Backbone as a ProteinNet text record, in pm:
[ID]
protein_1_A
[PRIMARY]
XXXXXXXXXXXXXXXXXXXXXXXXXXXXXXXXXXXXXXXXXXXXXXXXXXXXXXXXXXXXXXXX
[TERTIARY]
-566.7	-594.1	-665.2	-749.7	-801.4	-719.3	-629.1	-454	-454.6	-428.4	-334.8	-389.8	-542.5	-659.9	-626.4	-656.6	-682.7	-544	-379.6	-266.9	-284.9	-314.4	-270.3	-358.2	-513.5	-609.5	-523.3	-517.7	-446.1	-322	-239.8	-113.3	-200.4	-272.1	-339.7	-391.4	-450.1	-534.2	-386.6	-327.2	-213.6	-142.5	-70.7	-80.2	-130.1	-265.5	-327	-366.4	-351.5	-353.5	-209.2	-118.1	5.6	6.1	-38.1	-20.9	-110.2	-258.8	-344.9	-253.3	-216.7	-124.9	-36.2	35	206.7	148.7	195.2	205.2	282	175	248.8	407.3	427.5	568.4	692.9	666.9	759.5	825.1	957.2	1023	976.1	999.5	964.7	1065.8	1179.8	1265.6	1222.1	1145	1071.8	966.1	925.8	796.6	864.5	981.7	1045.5	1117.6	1136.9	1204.2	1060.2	980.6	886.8	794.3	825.7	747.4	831.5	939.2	1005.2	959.9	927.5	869.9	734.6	658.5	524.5	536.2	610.5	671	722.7	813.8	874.4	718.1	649.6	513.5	456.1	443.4	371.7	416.1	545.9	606	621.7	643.1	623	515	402.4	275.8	192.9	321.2	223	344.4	458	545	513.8	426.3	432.1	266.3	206.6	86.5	72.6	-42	-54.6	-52.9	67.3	57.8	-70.3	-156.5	-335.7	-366	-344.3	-379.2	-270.6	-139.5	-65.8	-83.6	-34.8	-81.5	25.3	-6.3	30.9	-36	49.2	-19.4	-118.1	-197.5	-310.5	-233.8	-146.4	-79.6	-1.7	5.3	157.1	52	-59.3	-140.4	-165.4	-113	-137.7	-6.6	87.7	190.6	283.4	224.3	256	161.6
-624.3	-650.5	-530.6	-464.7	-358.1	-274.9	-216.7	-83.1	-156.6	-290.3	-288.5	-269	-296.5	-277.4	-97	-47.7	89	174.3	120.3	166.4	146.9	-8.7	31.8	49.1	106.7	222.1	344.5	333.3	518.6	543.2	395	422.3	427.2	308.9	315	463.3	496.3	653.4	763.9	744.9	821.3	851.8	683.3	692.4	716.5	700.5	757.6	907.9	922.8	1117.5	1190.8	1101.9	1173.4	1127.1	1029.2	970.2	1072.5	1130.9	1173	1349.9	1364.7	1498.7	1517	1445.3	1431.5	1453.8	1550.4	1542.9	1377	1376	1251.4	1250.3	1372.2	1422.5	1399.7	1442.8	1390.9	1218.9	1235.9	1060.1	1016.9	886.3	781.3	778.8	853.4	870.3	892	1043.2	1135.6	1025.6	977.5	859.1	748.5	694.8	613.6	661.8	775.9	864.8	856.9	882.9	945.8	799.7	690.9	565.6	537.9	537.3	508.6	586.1	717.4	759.1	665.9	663.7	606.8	470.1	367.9	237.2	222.3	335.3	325.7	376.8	467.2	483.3	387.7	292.9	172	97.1	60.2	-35.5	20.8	124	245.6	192.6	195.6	171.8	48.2	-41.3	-164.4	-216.8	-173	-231.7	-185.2	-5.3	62.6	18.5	-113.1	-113.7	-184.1	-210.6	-291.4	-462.3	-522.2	-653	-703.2	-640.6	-703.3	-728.5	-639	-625.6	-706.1	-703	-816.3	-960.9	-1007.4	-1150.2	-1230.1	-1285.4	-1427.7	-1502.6	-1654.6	-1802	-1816.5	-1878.1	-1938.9	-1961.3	-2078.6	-2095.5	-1998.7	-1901	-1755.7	-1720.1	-1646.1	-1634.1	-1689.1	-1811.1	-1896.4	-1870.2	-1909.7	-1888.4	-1772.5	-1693.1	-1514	-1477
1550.2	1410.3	1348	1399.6	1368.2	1326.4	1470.3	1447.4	1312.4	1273.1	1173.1	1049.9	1004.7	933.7	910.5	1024.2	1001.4	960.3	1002.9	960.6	779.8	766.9	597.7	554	533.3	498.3	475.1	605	582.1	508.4	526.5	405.5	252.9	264.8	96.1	59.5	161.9	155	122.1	205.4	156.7	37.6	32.2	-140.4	-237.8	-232.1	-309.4	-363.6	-200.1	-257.8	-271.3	-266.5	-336.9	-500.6	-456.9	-671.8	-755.1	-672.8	-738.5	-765.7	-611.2	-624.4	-693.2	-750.2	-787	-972.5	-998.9	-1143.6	-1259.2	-1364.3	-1404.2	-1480.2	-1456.9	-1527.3	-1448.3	-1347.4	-1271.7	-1255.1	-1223.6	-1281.3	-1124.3	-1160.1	-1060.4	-888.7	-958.5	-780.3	-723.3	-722	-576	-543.4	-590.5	-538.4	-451.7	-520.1	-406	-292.1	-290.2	-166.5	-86.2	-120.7	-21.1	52.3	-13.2	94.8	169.4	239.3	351	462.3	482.3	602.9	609	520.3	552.3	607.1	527.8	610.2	746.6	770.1	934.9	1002.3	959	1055.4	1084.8	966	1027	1108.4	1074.4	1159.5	1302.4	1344.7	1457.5	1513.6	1466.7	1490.5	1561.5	1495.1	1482.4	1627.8	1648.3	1746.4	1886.6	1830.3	1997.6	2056.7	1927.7	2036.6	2158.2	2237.4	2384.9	2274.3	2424	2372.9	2350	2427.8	2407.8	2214.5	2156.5	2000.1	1902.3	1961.8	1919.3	1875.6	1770.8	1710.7	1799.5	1860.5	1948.8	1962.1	1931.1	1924.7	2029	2046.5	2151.2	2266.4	2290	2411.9	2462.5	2384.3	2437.6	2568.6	2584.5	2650.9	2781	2763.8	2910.2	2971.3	2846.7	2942.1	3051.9	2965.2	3031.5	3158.1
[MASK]
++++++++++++++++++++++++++++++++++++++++++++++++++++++++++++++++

């Protein structure tokens, strides 16, 4: 829960310093091109951790 706490910080943090970077002139495409790498990171992220940090029901636990 934490990985996942601390992944979308750093996406929010991210975004934020491209919005702050990105001139307001520029049209809205290049902004939607550029959140798909940041999305597959997370999801990257959140799939390659130890099952330990993984959200599973109470009983998954016993049964494994």
């Amino acid at each position: 829960m934490l990985l996942a706490g601390a992944c979308a910080a750093a996406v929010v943090t991210t975004l934020a310093v491209a919005a702050a970077v990105r001139p307001p002139a520029v049209p809205s495409r290049p902004a939607v091109t550029a959140t798909p790498p940041v999305t597959t990171s997370v999801a990257t992220t959140a799939t390659s951790a130890p099952p330990e940090t993984r959200w599973t029901s109470p009983g998954a636990s016993r049964r494994s």
